[in-house]
Amino acid sequence: MHGFANPRKFLGLARRLTPILLVIGVVVSLGAVLWGLLMVPPDRLMGETVRIIFIHVPSAWLGMAGWMTIAGSSLAFLVWRHPLAALAARAAAIPGLVFTALCLATGSIWGRPTWGTWWVWDGRLTSMLILLFLYLAYIALSQAVDREGASARLPAIFGLVGAVNIPIINRSVVWWNSLHQPPSTTLSGSSIDGVFLWPMLIALLGFTCLFAACTLMNMRALLAEAQAEARLRRRALEAEPAE
């Protein structure tokens, strides 16, 4: 990983990977969602509303994965002082926020015909809403630190502390009596029929490529901004008259 600490090496790799991931993400995501919407039969119990899982479930996973990216990058910054780690955490925040918001929106759309209401203060829904607020707070904190020139350790510590919410989201339907259905897919297997499972997993793959492409684009933009500021600062110093 330290081999890519050099911004030039990272930018060279990111320039090649970004369009590839973006194209794969768009094609695979669109294909999987169309497969789920047009070709998959209605569920025996949920009927047509089952089709929401092809967007809702991958969005939920990537909302949590986005924060784990922030936490992992924050750890790398605090422990190893990796130069690009803080940028990686900031870059993952906005895609993570978008997928978390999409998860909550599609969950509400699914909940209206299933539970008879758009929202309940269920353990899974509440902890996911907290994740949305954590993203907003992290983005605001990172921007404030960047604007004021404060230590980047502050958002890094916040990113690590916020990771406590991820296992709470994951286990909420087990720990509390919940309207939300229990986990359907675990390390030991899946209770979802293959006709629904495969397009859902392919949608997850496509959404993950989109997440990675957006994160790389954000990192490139942040790095370009930092380099531009460094050049302006250097030119300002060079332009100062000698005493």
GROMACS .gro file of C-alpha atoms in nm:
model
  243
    1MET     CA    1   0.000   0.000   0.000
    2HIS     CA    2   0.285   0.239   0.074
    3GLY     CA    3   0.392   0.202  -0.288
    4PHE     CA    4   0.084   0.404  -0.384
    5ALA     CA    5   0.154   0.673  -0.124
    6ASN     CA    6   0.322   0.862  -0.405
    7PRO     CA    7   0.042   1.079  -0.554
    8ARG     CA    8   0.181   1.035  -0.906
    9LYS     CA    9   0.166   0.655  -0.885
   10PHE     CA   10  -0.181   0.666  -0.733
   11LEU     CA   11  -0.312   0.907  -0.998
   12GLY     CA   12  -0.173   0.686  -1.275
   13LEU     CA   13  -0.354   0.382  -1.134
   14ALA     CA   14  -0.674   0.575  -1.058
   15ARG     CA   15  -0.684   0.723  -1.410
   16ARG     CA   16  -0.684   0.373  -1.559
   17LEU     CA   17  -0.923   0.213  -1.311
   18THR     CA   18  -1.191   0.484  -1.287
   19PRO     CA   19  -1.342   0.453  -1.638
   20ILE     CA   20  -1.325   0.073  -1.624
   21LEU     CA   21  -1.506   0.058  -1.290
   22LEU     CA   22  -1.757   0.320  -1.402
   23VAL     CA   23  -1.850   0.137  -1.723
   24ILE     CA   24  -1.870  -0.202  -1.550
   25GLY     CA   25  -2.076  -0.049  -1.268
   26VAL     CA   26  -2.328   0.118  -1.497
   27VAL     CA   27  -2.370  -0.184  -1.728
   28VAL     CA   28  -2.387  -0.448  -1.453
   29SER     CA   29  -2.610  -0.242  -1.221
   30LEU     CA   30  -2.853  -0.152  -1.497
   31GLY     CA   31  -2.862  -0.510  -1.626
   32ALA     CA   32  -2.920  -0.658  -1.280
   33VAL     CA   33  -3.192  -0.408  -1.189
   34LEU     CA   34  -3.372  -0.463  -1.521
   35TRP     CA   35  -3.339  -0.839  -1.468
   36GLY     CA   36  -3.497  -0.805  -1.125
   37LEU     CA   37  -3.772  -0.566  -1.237
   38LEU     CA   38  -3.874  -0.730  -1.563
   39MET     CA   39  -3.781  -1.099  -1.552
   40VAL     CA   40  -3.804  -1.213  -1.189
   41PRO     CA   41  -4.150  -1.347  -1.091
   42PRO     CA   42  -4.346  -1.195  -0.799
   43ASP     CA   43  -4.276  -1.341  -0.457
   44ARG     CA   44  -4.534  -1.574  -0.304
   45LEU     CA   45  -4.573  -1.358   0.009
   46MET     CA   46  -4.450  -1.010  -0.086
   47GLY     CA   47  -4.579  -1.005  -0.441
   48GLU     CA   48  -4.442  -0.731  -0.667
   49THR     CA   49  -4.287  -0.540  -0.375
   50VAL     CA   50  -4.004  -0.797  -0.364
   51ARG     CA   51  -3.845  -0.617  -0.659
   52ILE     CA   52  -3.727  -0.337  -0.430
   53ILE     CA   53  -3.459  -0.569  -0.286
   54PHE     CA   54  -3.248  -0.538  -0.602
   55ILE     CA   55  -3.182  -0.175  -0.509
   56HIS     CA   56  -3.251  -0.173  -0.135
   57VAL     CA   57  -3.022  -0.455  -0.022
   58PRO     CA   58  -2.710  -0.353  -0.222
   59SER     CA   59  -2.763   0.008  -0.107
   60ALA     CA   60  -2.779  -0.105   0.257
   61TRP     CA   61  -2.461  -0.311   0.225
   62LEU     CA   62  -2.273  -0.028   0.054
   63GLY     CA   63  -2.397   0.229   0.304
   64MET     CA   64  -2.231   0.022   0.576
   65ALA     CA   65  -1.929  -0.061   0.358
   66GLY     CA   66  -1.879   0.309   0.295
   67TRP     CA   67  -1.839   0.377   0.665
   68MET     CA   68  -1.606   0.080   0.705
   69THR     CA   69  -1.396   0.236   0.428
   70ILE     CA   70  -1.387   0.558   0.628
   71ALA     CA   71  -1.292   0.368   0.944
   72GLY     CA   72  -1.021   0.161   0.771
   73SER     CA   73  -0.872   0.467   0.600
   74SER     CA   74  -0.886   0.662   0.927
   75LEU     CA   75  -0.699   0.381   1.104
   76ALA     CA   76  -0.434   0.379   0.830
   77PHE     CA   77  -0.395   0.756   0.867
   78LEU     CA   78  -0.369   0.750   1.247
   79VAL     CA   79  -0.137   0.449   1.274
   80TRP     CA   80   0.075   0.450   0.959
   81ARG     CA   81   0.037   0.816   0.854
   82HIS     CA   82  -0.045   0.703   0.502
   83PRO     CA   83  -0.056   1.026   0.300
   84LEU     CA   84  -0.362   0.932   0.094
   85ALA     CA   85  -0.560   0.764   0.372
   86ALA     CA   86  -0.731   1.081   0.492
   87LEU     CA   87  -0.827   1.163   0.132
   88ALA     CA   88  -0.965   0.811   0.083
   89ALA     CA   89  -1.186   0.850   0.391
   90ARG     CA   90  -1.320   1.184   0.273
   91ALA     CA   91  -1.374   1.052  -0.079
   92ALA     CA   92  -1.580   0.754   0.042
   93ALA     CA   93  -1.811   0.968   0.255
   94ILE     CA   94  -2.034   1.112  -0.018
   95PRO     CA   95  -2.093   0.780  -0.206
   96GLY     CA   96  -2.162   0.618   0.132
   97LEU     CA   97  -2.408   0.893   0.218
   98VAL     CA   98  -2.589   0.851  -0.116
   99PHE     CA   99  -2.625   0.474  -0.076
  100THR     CA  100  -2.744   0.513   0.284
  101ALA     CA  101  -3.008   0.766   0.176
  102LEU     CA  102  -3.111   0.534  -0.110
  103CYS     CA  103  -3.141   0.246   0.137
  104LEU     CA  104  -3.368   0.449   0.366
  105ALA     CA  105  -3.580   0.578   0.075
  106THR     CA  106  -3.632   0.235  -0.083
  107GLY     CA  107  -3.695   0.084   0.262
  108SER     CA  108  -3.975   0.336   0.320
  109ILE     CA  109  -4.124   0.259  -0.022
  110TRP     CA  110  -4.115  -0.111   0.064
  111GLY     CA  111  -4.251  -0.054   0.415
  112ARG     CA  112  -4.564   0.135   0.306
  113PRO     CA  113  -4.743  -0.165   0.145
  114THR     CA  114  -4.578  -0.420   0.376
  115TRP     CA  115  -4.618  -0.259   0.720
  116GLY     CA  116  -4.886  -0.004   0.633
  117THR     CA  117  -4.658   0.291   0.719
  118TRP     CA  118  -4.366   0.478   0.567
  119TRP     CA  119  -4.159   0.468   0.886
  120VAL     CA  120  -4.137   0.293   1.222
  121TRP     CA  121  -3.877   0.345   1.495
  122ASP     CA  122  -3.750  -0.007   1.440
  123GLY     CA  123  -3.397  -0.097   1.553
  124ARG     CA  124  -3.267  -0.152   1.198
  125LEU     CA  125  -3.429   0.162   1.056
  126THR     CA  126  -3.324   0.381   1.348
  127SER     CA  127  -2.960   0.266   1.343
  128MET     CA  128  -2.951   0.318   0.964
  129LEU     CA  129  -3.089   0.670   1.010
  130ILE     CA  130  -2.814   0.734   1.268
  131LEU     CA  131  -2.563   0.623   1.003
  132LEU     CA  132  -2.702   0.888   0.767
  133PHE     CA  133  -2.653   1.155   1.036
  134LEU     CA  134  -2.300   1.025   1.102
  135TYR     CA  135  -2.216   1.069   0.734
  136LEU     CA  136  -2.350   1.425   0.736
  137ALA     CA  137  -2.153   1.505   1.053
  138TYR     CA  138  -1.833   1.350   0.913
  139ILE     CA  139  -1.860   1.546   0.587
  140ALA     CA  140  -1.925   1.871   0.776
  141LEU     CA  141  -1.634   1.805   1.013
  142SER     CA  142  -1.395   1.717   0.730
  143GLN     CA  143  -1.487   2.032   0.538
  144ALA     CA  144  -1.446   2.247   0.851
  145VAL     CA  145  -1.105   2.094   0.925
  146ASP     CA  146  -0.994   2.151   0.567
  147ARG     CA  147  -1.122   2.510   0.568
  148GLU     CA  148  -0.967   2.604   0.902
  149GLY     CA  149  -0.645   2.412   0.852
  150ALA     CA  150  -0.698   2.206   1.168
  151SER     CA  151  -0.559   1.858   1.233
  152ALA     CA  152  -0.695   1.579   1.010
  153ARG     CA  153  -0.684   1.356   1.319
  154LEU     CA  154  -1.025   1.490   1.430
  155PRO     CA  155  -1.232   1.343   1.143
  156ALA     CA  156  -1.017   1.028   1.154
  157ILE     CA  157  -1.104   0.972   1.521
  158PHE     CA  158  -1.469   1.045   1.446
  159GLY     CA  159  -1.459   0.790   1.163
  160LEU     CA  160  -1.330   0.521   1.397
  161VAL     CA  161  -1.580   0.601   1.674
  162GLY     CA  162  -1.871   0.602   1.427
  163ALA     CA  163  -1.784   0.247   1.320
  164VAL     CA  164  -1.943   0.127   1.646
  165ASN     CA  165  -2.280   0.176   1.473
  166ILE     CA  166  -2.206  -0.079   1.199
  167PRO     CA  167  -2.235  -0.397   1.413
  168ILE     CA  168  -2.544  -0.242   1.574
  169ILE     CA  169  -2.705  -0.210   1.230
  170ASN     CA  170  -2.602  -0.562   1.139
  171ARG     CA  171  -2.729  -0.728   1.458
  172SER     CA  172  -3.027  -0.502   1.534
  173VAL     CA  173  -3.285  -0.744   1.393
  174VAL     CA  174  -3.140  -1.019   1.616
  175TRP     CA  175  -3.100  -0.817   1.936
  176TRP     CA  176  -3.442  -0.649   1.935
  177ASN     CA  177  -3.795  -0.759   1.856
  178SER     CA  178  -3.820  -0.601   1.514
  179LEU     CA  179  -4.068  -0.549   1.233
  180HIS     CA  180  -3.777  -0.577   0.994
  181GLN     CA  181  -3.721  -0.931   0.870
  182PRO     CA  182  -3.423  -1.126   1.014
  183PRO     CA  183  -3.100  -1.163   0.813
  184SER     CA  184  -3.167  -1.356   0.491
  185THR     CA  185  -2.804  -1.388   0.382
  186THR     CA  186  -2.523  -1.480   0.623
  187LEU     CA  187  -2.183  -1.645   0.604
  188SER     CA  188  -2.348  -1.983   0.657
  189GLY     CA  189  -2.584  -1.946   0.361
  190SER     CA  190  -2.891  -1.773   0.230
  191SER     CA  191  -3.263  -1.830   0.271
  192ILE     CA  192  -3.338  -1.629  -0.046
  193ASP     CA  193  -3.441  -1.832  -0.348
  194GLY     CA  194  -3.182  -1.833  -0.625
  195VAL     CA  195  -3.420  -1.660  -0.866
  196PHE     CA  196  -3.401  -1.351  -0.642
  197LEU     CA  197  -3.053  -1.404  -0.496
  198TRP     CA  198  -2.851  -1.400  -0.819
  199PRO     CA  199  -2.978  -1.070  -0.964
  200MET     CA  200  -2.942  -0.917  -0.617
  201LEU     CA  201  -2.577  -1.028  -0.591
  202ILE     CA  202  -2.504  -0.906  -0.943
  203ALA     CA  203  -2.664  -0.571  -0.856
  204LEU     CA  204  -2.437  -0.560  -0.550
  205LEU     CA  205  -2.134  -0.617  -0.774
  206GLY     CA  206  -2.241  -0.338  -1.009
  207PHE     CA  207  -2.318  -0.094  -0.727
  208THR     CA  208  -1.981  -0.176  -0.567
  209CYS     CA  209  -1.802  -0.086  -0.892
  210LEU     CA  210  -1.996   0.242  -0.902
  211PHE     CA  211  -1.901   0.310  -0.539
  212ALA     CA  212  -1.534   0.242  -0.614
  213ALA     CA  213  -1.539   0.460  -0.927
  214CYS     CA  214  -1.701   0.751  -0.742
  215THR     CA  215  -1.453   0.718  -0.456
  216LEU     CA  216  -1.157   0.724  -0.695
  217MET     CA  217  -1.299   1.027  -0.876
  218ASN     CA  218  -1.343   1.207  -0.545
  219MET     CA  219  -0.989   1.119  -0.440
  220ARG     CA  220  -0.850   1.253  -0.769
  221ALA     CA  221  -1.050   1.575  -0.726
  222LEU     CA  222  -0.935   1.622  -0.365
  223LEU     CA  223  -0.574   1.550  -0.457
  224ALA     CA  224  -0.588   1.795  -0.749
  225GLU     CA  225  -0.736   2.058  -0.519
  226ALA     CA  226  -0.459   2.002  -0.261
  227GLN     CA  227  -0.189   2.021  -0.529
  228ALA     CA  228  -0.340   2.341  -0.673
  229GLU     CA  229  -0.346   2.502  -0.328
  230ALA     CA  230   0.017   2.401  -0.270
  231ARG     CA  231   0.120   2.559  -0.603
  232LEU     CA  232  -0.064   2.882  -0.524
  233ARG     CA  233   0.096   2.895  -0.180
  234ARG     CA  234   0.441   2.840  -0.329
  235ARG     CA  235   0.389   3.109  -0.592
  236ALA     CA  236   0.265   3.352  -0.327
  237LEU     CA  237   0.582   3.292  -0.125
  238GLU     CA  238   0.801   3.334  -0.433
  239ALA     CA  239   0.625   3.659  -0.522
  240GLU     CA  240   0.693   3.817  -0.181
  241PRO     CA  241   0.955   4.090  -0.210
  242ALA     CA  242   1.288   4.010  -0.049
  243GLU     CA  243   1.360   4.210   0.267
   0.00000   0.00000   0.00000
